[in-house]
Amino acid sequence: MNKAKRQAVIAGNWKMNKTPSEAKILLEEIIPVAKDAGCEVIACVPYVDLSVALDTVKGTNVKIGAENCHWAESGAFTGEISTGMLKEMGVEYVVIGHSERRQYFGETDETVNKRTKAALAAGLKPIVCVGELLWERECDITEEVIARQIKLDLYDVSAEDAKKTIIAYEPVWAIGTGKTATAEQAEEVCAFIRAELAKKYDEETAQAITIQYGGSMNDANAAELLSKENVDGGLIGGASLVAAKFGAIIDAATKG
Ligand code: 13P
């Protein structure tokens, strides 16, 4: 019942793939497969692709997101991009705290929290990624890990802002491995995330927040994952780079 009221969101996370000219070609393939979508469709692309991506999707239902942002408005932060820079371009969404940033680039819950608050303050919609490592799951501390990430990553984020935030549950062991969480595993953790959000905020706020699953979601497994009550969408890596596969996932989300 509540699922029907929430916005389903299918977002591609292109990671470090596609040059600007390649981005244009891929988006031109995505636009027709997304045009009848009954869900929000987003492509989160590398910074250097943002300009061409925004031009290419103009007048369509495909939205563009960035893959990160810094928390400061400006200053001596070589190599970083501010929320104001993204906002002025017309970017609407930004992925924050992806496990690859946590694993390879020293991202912590503290910096995820700062980036999330900065994105919200600038009027960007953050897609905040949480998820456990394989050994954390094996040690049976998945819920502890997720609860901690939700508390820290959304520290000092108001209920009103939390409703503008998408949470992406991405078990780290399922990313790029071809090893998808079963629909039951995905539902179990997404339901747990919603329960934590209800504890932190209230039931109404928790019910309004879109929770995505990410990790080897593809055209073959999307329908089952997306049929679950607490799985409101997907954050898709590899399969978002192939328009036909991404389109099939959009269709699965549209059918609910
Ligand atoms: P894959 O779909 O390639 O497993 O990547 C998932 C992901 O990390 C999306 O952010």
Coordinates of N, CA and C in Angstrom, one line a residue, residues 58-254:
K58 N 17.6 17.3 -22.3 CA 16.7 18.5 -22.2 C 15.3 18.1 -22.8
G59 N 14.3 18.4 -22.1 CA 12.9 18.2 -22.7 C 12.5 16.7 -22.6
T60 N 13.2 15.9 -21.9 CA 12.9 14.5 -21.8 C 12.6 14.2 -20.3
N61 N 12.2 13.0 -20.0 CA 11.9 12.6 -18.5 C 13.2 12.1 -17.9
V62 N 14.3 12.1 -18.5 CA 15.5 11.5 -17.9 C 16.2 12.7 -17.1
K63 N 16.5 12.4 -15.9 CA 17.2 13.4 -15.0 C 18.7 13.0 -14.9
I64 N 19.5 14.0 -14.5 CA 20.9 13.8 -14.4 C 21.4 14.0 -13.0
G65 N 22.3 13.1 -12.6 CA 22.9 13.3 -11.3 C 24.4 13.2 -11.4
A66 N 25.1 13.7 -10.3 CA 26.5 13.6 -10.3 C 26.9 12.4 -9.4
E67 N 28.1 12.1 -9.3 CA 28.5 10.9 -8.5 C 29.1 11.2 -7.2
N68 N 29.3 12.5 -6.9 CA 29.8 13.0 -5.6 C 29.7 14.5 -5.6
C69 N 30.0 15.1 -4.4 CA 30.1 16.6 -4.3 C 30.8 16.8 -3.0
H70 N 31.4 18.0 -2.9 CA 32.1 18.4 -1.7 C 31.2 19.2 -0.8
W71 N 31.5 19.3 0.5 CA 30.6 20.0 1.4 C 30.9 21.5 1.5
A72 N 32.1 21.9 1.1 CA 32.4 23.4 1.2 C 31.8 24.1 0.0
E73 N 31.5 25.4 0.2 CA 30.9 26.2 -0.9 C 32.0 26.5 -1.9
S74 N 33.2 26.7 -1.5 CA 34.3 26.9 -2.4 C 35.6 26.9 -1.6
G75 N 36.7 27.0 -2.2 CA 38.0 27.1 -1.5 C 39.0 26.2 -2.0
A76 N 40.1 26.0 -1.1 CA 41.3 25.2 -1.5 C 41.0 23.7 -1.4
F77 N 40.3 23.1 -2.3 CA 40.0 21.7 -2.2 C 40.3 21.1 -3.6
T78 N 41.5 21.1 -4.0 CA 41.9 20.7 -5.4 C 41.2 19.4 -5.8
G79 N 40.6 19.4 -7.0 CA 40.0 18.2 -7.5 C 38.6 18.0 -7.1
E80 N 38.1 18.8 -6.2 CA 36.7 18.6 -5.7 C 35.7 19.5 -6.5
I81 N 34.4 19.2 -6.3 CA 33.4 19.9 -7.0 C 32.3 20.3 -6.0
S82 N 31.9 21.6 -6.0 CA 30.9 22.0 -5.0 C 29.5 21.8 -5.4
T83 N 28.6 21.8 -4.5 CA 27.2 21.7 -4.8 C 26.7 22.8 -5.6
G84 N 27.2 24.0 -5.3 CA 26.8 25.2 -6.1 C 27.1 25.0 -7.6
M85 N 28.3 24.4 -7.9 CA 28.7 24.2 -9.3 C 27.7 23.3 -9.9
L86 N 27.3 22.2 -9.2 CA 26.4 21.2 -9.8 C 25.0 21.9 -10.0
K87 N 24.6 22.6 -9.0 CA 23.2 23.2 -9.0 C 23.1 24.2 -10.2
E88 N 24.1 25.0 -10.4 CA 24.1 26.0 -11.4 C 24.0 25.3 -12.8
M89 N 24.6 24.1 -12.9 CA 24.5 23.4 -14.2 C 23.1 22.9 -14.5
G90 N 22.4 22.6 -13.4 CA 21.0 22.0 -13.6 C 21.0 20.6 -13.2
V91 N 22.0 20.1 -12.5 CA 22.0 18.8 -11.9 C 21.0 18.7 -10.8
E92 N 20.3 17.6 -10.7 CA 19.2 17.4 -9.7 C 19.6 16.5 -8.5
Y93 N 20.4 15.5 -8.9 CA 20.7 14.4 -7.9 C 22.2 14.3 -7.7
V94 N 22.6 13.7 -6.6 CA 24.0 13.4 -6.4 C 24.2 12.1 -5.5
V95 N 25.0 11.2 -6.0 CA 25.3 10.0 -5.3 C 26.3 10.4 -4.2
I96 N 26.0 9.9 -3.0 CA 26.9 10.2 -1.9 C 27.3 9.0 -1.1
G97 N 28.5 8.8 -0.7 CA 28.9 7.7 0.1 C 28.9 6.3 -0.6
H98 N 29.1 6.3 -1.9 CA 29.1 5.0 -2.5 C 30.2 4.2 -1.9
S99 N 30.0 2.9 -1.9 CA 31.0 2.0 -1.2 C 32.4 2.1 -1.9
E100 N 32.4 2.4 -3.2 CA 33.7 2.5 -3.8 C 34.5 3.7 -3.3
R101 N 33.7 4.8 -3.0 CA 34.4 6.0 -2.4 C 34.8 5.7 -0.9
R102 N 34.0 4.9 -0.2 CA 34.3 4.5 1.1 C 35.6 3.6 1.1
Q103 N 35.6 2.7 0.2 CA 36.7 1.7 0.2 C 38.0 2.2 -0.4
Y104 N 37.9 3.0 -1.5 CA 39.1 3.4 -2.2 C 39.6 4.8 -1.9
F105 N 38.7 5.7 -1.4 CA 39.0 7.1 -1.3 C 38.8 7.7 0.1
G106 N 38.8 6.8 1.1 CA 38.8 7.3 2.4 C 37.5 8.0 2.9
E107 N 36.4 7.8 2.2 CA 35.1 8.4 2.6 C 34.7 7.7 3.9
T108 N 34.3 8.6 4.8 CA 33.8 8.1 6.1 C 32.3 8.5 6.3
D109 N 31.7 8.0 7.4 CA 30.3 8.4 7.6 C 30.3 9.9 8.0
E110 N 31.4 10.4 8.5 CA 31.4 11.9 8.8 C 31.4 12.7 7.5
T111 N 32.2 12.3 6.6 CA 32.2 13.1 5.3 C 31.0 12.8 4.5
V112 N 30.4 11.6 4.6 CA 29.1 11.3 3.9 C 28.1 12.3 4.5
N113 N 28.0 12.4 5.8 CA 27.1 13.3 6.5 C 27.3 14.8 6.0
K114 N 28.5 15.2 5.9 CA 28.8 16.6 5.5 C 28.3 16.8 4.1
R115 N 28.6 15.9 3.2 CA 28.3 16.0 1.8 C 26.7 16.0 1.7
T116 N 26.1 15.1 2.4 CA 24.6 15.0 2.3 C 24.0 16.3 2.7
K117 N 24.4 16.9 3.8 CA 23.8 18.1 4.3 C 24.1 19.3 3.3
A118 N 25.3 19.3 2.7 CA 25.6 20.3 1.8 C 24.7 20.2 0.5
A119 N 24.5 18.9 0.1 CA 23.7 18.7 -1.1 C 22.3 19.2 -0.8
L120 N 21.7 18.8 0.3 CA 20.4 19.2 0.7 C 20.3 20.8 0.8
A121 N 21.3 21.4 1.4 CA 21.2 22.8 1.5 C 21.2 23.5 0.2
A122 N 21.9 22.9 -0.8 CA 21.9 23.5 -2.1 C 20.7 23.2 -3.0
G123 N 19.8 22.3 -2.5 CA 18.6 21.9 -3.2 C 18.9 20.8 -4.2
L124 N 20.0 20.0 -3.9 CA 20.2 18.8 -4.7 C 19.6 17.6 -3.9
K125 N 19.2 16.6 -4.6 CA 18.6 15.4 -3.9 C 19.7 14.4 -3.8
P126 N 20.1 14.1 -2.5 CA 21.2 13.1 -2.4 C 20.7 11.6 -2.5
I127 N 21.5 10.8 -3.1 CA 21.3 9.4 -3.0 C 22.4 8.8 -2.1
V128 N 22.0 8.5 -0.9 CA 23.0 8.2 0.1 C 23.1 6.6 0.2
C129 N 24.3 6.1 -0.1 CA 24.6 4.7 -0.2 C 25.0 4.1 1.2
V130 N 24.4 3.0 1.5 CA 24.8 2.3 2.7 C 24.9 0.8 2.4
G131 N 25.6 0.0 3.2 CA 25.7 -1.4 2.9 C 26.8 -2.0 3.6
E132 N 26.7 -3.3 3.8 CA 27.6 -4.1 4.6 C 28.6 -4.8 3.7
L133 N 29.8 -5.0 4.3 CA 30.9 -5.8 3.6 C 30.5 -7.3 3.8
L134 N 31.1 -8.1 3.0 CA 30.8 -9.6 3.1 C 31.1 -10.1 4.5
W135 N 32.3 -9.7 5.0 CA 32.6 -10.3 6.3 C 31.7 -9.8 7.4
E136 N 31.2 -8.6 7.2 CA 30.2 -8.1 8.2 C 28.9 -8.9 8.2
R137 N 28.5 -9.3 7.0 CA 27.3 -10.1 6.9 C 27.6 -11.5 7.5
E138 N 28.8 -12.0 7.2 CA 29.2 -13.3 7.7 C 29.3 -13.3 9.2
C139 N 29.7 -12.2 9.8 CA 29.7 -12.0 11.3 C 28.4 -11.7 11.9
D140 N 27.4 -11.6 11.0 CA 26.0 -11.4 11.5 C 25.8 -10.0 12.1
I141 N 26.5 -9.0 11.5 CA 26.4 -7.6 12.1 C 25.8 -6.7 11.0
T142 N 25.1 -7.2 10.0 CA 24.6 -6.4 8.9 C 23.7 -5.3 9.5
E143 N 22.8 -5.6 10.4 CA 21.9 -4.6 10.9 C 22.6 -3.6 11.8
E144 N 23.6 -4.0 12.5 CA 24.4 -3.0 13.3 C 25.1 -2.0 12.4
V145 N 25.7 -2.6 11.3 CA 26.4 -1.7 10.3 C 25.5 -0.7 9.7
I146 N 24.3 -1.2 9.2 CA 23.3 -0.4 8.6 C 22.8 0.7 9.5
A147 N 22.5 0.3 10.7 CA 21.9 1.2 11.7 C 22.9 2.3 12.0
R148 N 24.1 2.0 12.1 CA 25.2 3.0 12.4 C 25.3 3.9 11.2
Q149 N 25.3 3.4 10.0 CA 25.4 4.3 8.8 C 24.2 5.2 8.7
I150 N 23.0 4.7 9.0 CA 21.8 5.6 8.9 C 21.9 6.7 9.9
K151 N 22.3 6.3 11.1 CA 22.4 7.3 12.2 C 23.5 8.4 11.9
L152 N 24.7 7.9 11.5 CA 25.8 8.9 11.2 C 25.6 9.7 9.9
D153 N 25.2 9.0 8.9 CA 25.1 9.6 7.6 C 24.0 10.7 7.6
L154 N 22.9 10.4 8.3 CA 21.8 11.4 8.4 C 21.7 12.2 9.6
Y155 N 22.9 12.3 10.3 CA 23.0 13.1 11.5 C 22.6 14.5 11.2
D156 N 21.7 15.1 12.0 CA 21.3 16.5 11.9 C 20.6 16.8 10.5
V157 N 20.1 15.8 9.9 CA 19.2 16.0 8.7 C 17.8 16.0 9.2
S158 N 17.0 17.0 8.9 CA 15.7 17.2 9.4 C 14.8 16.1 8.7
A159 N 13.6 15.9 9.2 CA 12.6 15.0 8.6 C 12.2 15.5 7.2
E160 N 12.1 16.8 7.1 CA 11.7 17.4 5.8 C 12.8 17.1 4.8
D161 N 14.0 17.3 5.1 CA 15.1 17.0 4.2 C 15.3 15.5 4.0
A162 N 15.0 14.7 5.0 CA 15.2 13.2 4.8 C 14.2 12.8 3.7
K163 N 13.0 13.4 3.6 CA 12.1 13.0 2.6 C 12.6 13.3 1.2
K164 N 13.5 14.2 1.1 CA 14.1 14.5 -0.2 C 15.3 13.7 -0.5
T165 N 15.6 12.8 0.4 CA 16.8 12.0 0.3 C 16.4 10.6 -0.1
I166 N 17.2 10.0 -1.0 CA 17.0 8.6 -1.4 C 18.1 7.8 -0.7
I167 N 17.7 6.7 -0.1 CA 18.7 5.8 0.5 C 18.9 4.6 -0.4
A168 N 20.1 4.3 -0.8 CA 20.4 3.2 -1.6 C 21.1 2.1 -0.8
Y169 N 20.4 0.9 -0.6 CA 21.0 -0.2 0.1 C 21.9 -1.0 -0.9
E170 N 23.2 -0.9 -0.8 CA 24.1 -1.6 -1.7 C 25.0 -2.5 -0.9
P171 N 24.6 -3.8 -0.7 CA 25.6 -4.7 -0.1 C 26.9 -4.8 -0.9
V172 N 28.0 -4.5 -0.2 CA 29.2 -4.3 -0.9 C 29.6 -5.6 -1.7
W173 N 29.3 -6.7 -1.1 CA 29.6 -8.0 -1.7 C 28.8 -8.3 -3.0
A174 N 27.8 -7.5 -3.3 CA 27.0 -7.7 -4.5 C 27.3 -6.7 -5.6
I175 N 28.2 -5.8 -5.3 CA 28.5 -4.8 -6.3 C 29.5 -5.2 -7.3
G176 N 29.1 -5.3 -8.6 CA 30.0 -5.6 -9.7 C 30.5 -7.1 -9.6
T177 N 29.9 -7.9 -8.8 CA 30.4 -9.2 -8.6 C 29.5 -10.2 -9.4
G178 N 28.3 -9.8 -9.8 CA 27.3 -10.7 -10.4 C 26.6 -11.4 -9.3
K179 N 26.9 -11.2 -8.1 CA 26.3 -11.9 -7.0 C 25.2 -10.9 -6.4
T180 N 24.0 -11.2 -6.8 CA 22.9 -10.3 -6.3 C 22.4 -10.8 -5.0
A181 N 22.0 -9.9 -4.1 CA 21.3 -10.3 -2.9 C 20.0 -10.9 -3.4
T182 N 19.5 -11.9 -2.7 CA 18.2 -12.4 -3.1 C 17.1 -11.3 -2.8
A183 N 16.0 -11.5 -3.4 CA 14.9 -10.5 -3.2 C 14.6 -10.5 -1.7
E184 N 14.7 -11.6 -1.1 CA 14.3 -11.7 0.4 C 15.4 -10.9 1.2
Q185 N 16.7 -11.1 0.8 CA 17.7 -10.4 1.6 C 17.6 -8.9 1.4
A186 N 17.3 -8.5 0.1 CA 17.2 -7.1 -0.2 C 16.0 -6.5 0.6
E187 N 14.9 -7.2 0.6 CA 13.7 -6.7 1.3 C 13.9 -6.6 2.8
E188 N 14.6 -7.7 3.3 CA 14.9 -7.7 4.8 C 15.6 -6.4 5.2
V189 N 16.7 -6.1 4.5 CA 17.5 -4.9 4.9 C 16.8 -3.6 4.6
C190 N 16.1 -3.6 3.4 CA 15.4 -2.3 3.1 C 14.3 -2.1 4.1
A191 N 13.6 -3.1 4.6 CA 12.6 -3.0 5.6 C 13.2 -2.5 6.9
F192 N 14.4 -3.1 7.2 CA 15.2 -2.7 8.4 C 15.5 -1.2 8.4
I193 N 16.0 -0.8 7.2 CA 16.3 0.7 7.0 C 15.1 1.5 7.3
R194 N 14.0 1.1 6.7 CA 12.8 1.9 6.9 C 12.4 1.9 8.4
A195 N 12.6 0.8 9.1 CA 12.3 0.8 10.6 C 13.2 1.7 11.3
E196 N 14.5 1.8 10.9 CA 15.5 2.7 11.5 C 15.1 4.1 11.3
L197 N 14.6 4.4 10.1 CA 14.2 5.8 9.7 C 13.0 6.2 10.5
A198 N 12.1 5.2 10.8 CA 10.9 5.5 11.6 C 11.3 5.8 13.0
K199 N 12.3 5.1 13.5 CA 12.8 5.3 14.9 C 13.5 6.7 14.9
K200 N 14.3 7.0 13.9 CA 15.0 8.3 13.9 C 14.0 9.5 13.7
Y201 N 13.1 9.3 12.8 CA 12.1 10.4 12.5 C 10.7 10.0 13.1
D202 N 9.9 9.5 12.2 CA 8.6 9.0 12.6 C 8.1 8.1 11.4
E203 N 7.0 7.4 11.6 CA 6.5 6.5 10.6 C 6.2 7.1 9.3
E204 N 5.5 8.3 9.4 CA 5.1 9.0 8.2 C 6.3 9.4 7.3
T205 N 7.4 9.9 8.0 CA 8.6 10.2 7.2 C 9.2 9.0 6.6
A206 N 9.3 7.9 7.4 CA 10.0 6.7 6.9 C 9.2 6.1 5.7
Q207 N 7.9 6.2 5.8 CA 7.1 5.7 4.7 C 7.2 6.5 3.4
A208 N 7.7 7.8 3.6 CA 7.8 8.7 2.4 C 9.1 8.5 1.7
I209 N 10.1 7.9 2.3 CA 11.5 7.9 1.8 C 11.7 6.8 0.8
T210 N 12.2 7.1 -0.4 CA 12.5 6.1 -1.4 C 13.8 5.3 -1.0
I211 N 13.7 4.0 -0.9 CA 14.8 3.1 -0.6 C 15.1 2.3 -1.9
Q212 N 16.3 2.4 -2.4 CA 16.7 1.6 -3.6 C 17.5 0.4 -3.1
Y213 N 17.5 -0.6 -4.0 CA 18.5 -1.7 -3.9 C 19.5 -1.5 -5.0
G214 N 20.8 -1.8 -4.7 CA 21.8 -1.8 -5.7 C 22.8 -2.9 -5.5
G215 N 23.3 -3.4 -6.6 CA 24.3 -4.5 -6.5 C 23.9 -5.6 -7.5
S216 N 24.5 -5.5 -8.6 CA 24.3 -6.5 -9.7 C 22.8 -6.6 -10.1
M217 N 22.1 -5.5 -10.0 CA 20.7 -5.5 -10.5 C 20.8 -5.5 -12.0
N218 N 19.9 -6.3 -12.6 CA 20.0 -6.3 -14.1 C 18.6 -6.6 -14.7
D219 N 18.5 -6.8 -16.0 CA 17.2 -7.0 -16.6 C 16.6 -8.3 -16.2
A220 N 17.4 -9.3 -15.8 CA 16.8 -10.6 -15.4 C 16.3 -10.6 -14.0
N221 N 16.9 -9.9 -13.1 CA 16.5 -10.0 -11.7 C 15.7 -8.8 -11.1
A222 N 15.6 -7.8 -12.0 CA 15.0 -6.5 -11.4 C 13.5 -6.7 -11.0
A223 N 12.8 -7.4 -11.8 CA 11.3 -7.5 -11.5 C 11.1 -8.1 -10.1
E224 N 11.8 -9.2 -9.8 CA 11.6 -9.8 -8.5 C 12.1 -8.9 -7.4
L225 N 13.2 -8.2 -7.5 CA 13.7 -7.3 -6.5 C 12.7 -6.2 -6.3
L226 N 12.2 -5.6 -7.4 CA 11.4 -4.4 -7.3 C 10.0 -4.7 -6.9
S227 N 9.6 -6.0 -6.9 CA 8.3 -6.4 -6.4 C 8.2 -6.3 -4.9
K228 N 9.3 -6.2 -4.2 CA 9.3 -6.2 -2.8 C 8.7 -4.9 -2.2
E229 N 8.0 -5.0 -1.1 CA 7.3 -3.9 -0.5 C 8.3 -2.7 -0.2
N230 N 9.5 -3.0 0.3 CA 10.3 -1.9 0.7 C 11.5 -1.6 -0.3
V231 N 11.4 -2.2 -1.4 CA 12.4 -1.9 -2.5 C 11.8 -1.0 -3.5
D232 N 12.1 0.3 -3.4 CA 11.4 1.3 -4.2 C 12.1 1.6 -5.5
G233 N 13.2 1.0 -5.8 CA 13.9 1.3 -7.0 C 15.2 0.7 -7.0
G234 N 16.1 1.1 -7.9 CA 17.4 0.5 -8.0 C 18.5 1.5 -8.3
L235 N 19.7 1.3 -7.8 CA 20.9 2.0 -8.2 C 21.7 1.0 -9.0
I236 N 21.9 1.3 -10.3 CA 22.4 0.3 -11.2 C 23.7 0.7 -11.8
G237 N 24.7 -0.2 -11.6 CA 26.0 0.1 -12.2 C 26.1 -0.5 -13.6
G238 N 26.7 -1.6 -13.8 CA 27.0 -2.2 -15.1 C 25.8 -2.2 -16.0
A239 N 24.6 -2.7 -15.6 CA 23.5 -2.8 -16.5 C 23.0 -1.4 -16.9
S240 N 23.4 -0.3 -16.3 CA 22.9 1.0 -16.7 C 23.7 1.5 -17.9
L241 N 24.8 0.8 -18.2 CA 25.6 1.2 -19.4 C 25.1 0.6 -20.7
V242 N 24.1 -0.2 -20.6 CA 23.5 -0.9 -21.8 C 22.0 -0.5 -21.8
A243 N 21.7 0.3 -22.8 CA 20.3 0.9 -22.8 C 19.2 -0.1 -22.8
A244 N 19.4 -1.2 -23.5 CA 18.3 -2.2 -23.5 C 18.1 -2.8 -22.1
K245 N 19.2 -3.1 -21.4 CA 19.1 -3.6 -20.1 C 18.5 -2.6 -19.1
F246 N 19.0 -1.4 -19.2 CA 18.5 -0.3 -18.3 C 17.0 -0.1 -18.6
G247 N 16.6 -0.2 -19.9 CA 15.2 0.0 -20.3 C 14.3 -1.1 -19.7
A248 N 14.9 -2.3 -19.7 CA 14.1 -3.5 -19.1 C 13.9 -3.3 -17.6
I249 N 14.9 -2.7 -16.9 CA 14.8 -2.4 -15.5 C 13.7 -1.3 -15.2
I250 N 13.8 -0.3 -16.1 CA 12.7 0.8 -16.0 C 11.3 0.1 -16.2
D251 N 11.2 -0.8 -17.2 CA 9.9 -1.4 -17.4 C 9.5 -2.2 -16.2
A252 N 10.4 -2.9 -15.6 CA 10.1 -3.7 -14.4 C 9.6 -2.8 -13.2
A253 N 10.2 -1.6 -13.1 CA 9.8 -0.7 -12.0 C 8.5 -0.1 -12.4
T254 N 8.2 0.1 -13.6 CA 6.9 0.7 -14.1 C 5.8 -0.2 -13.7

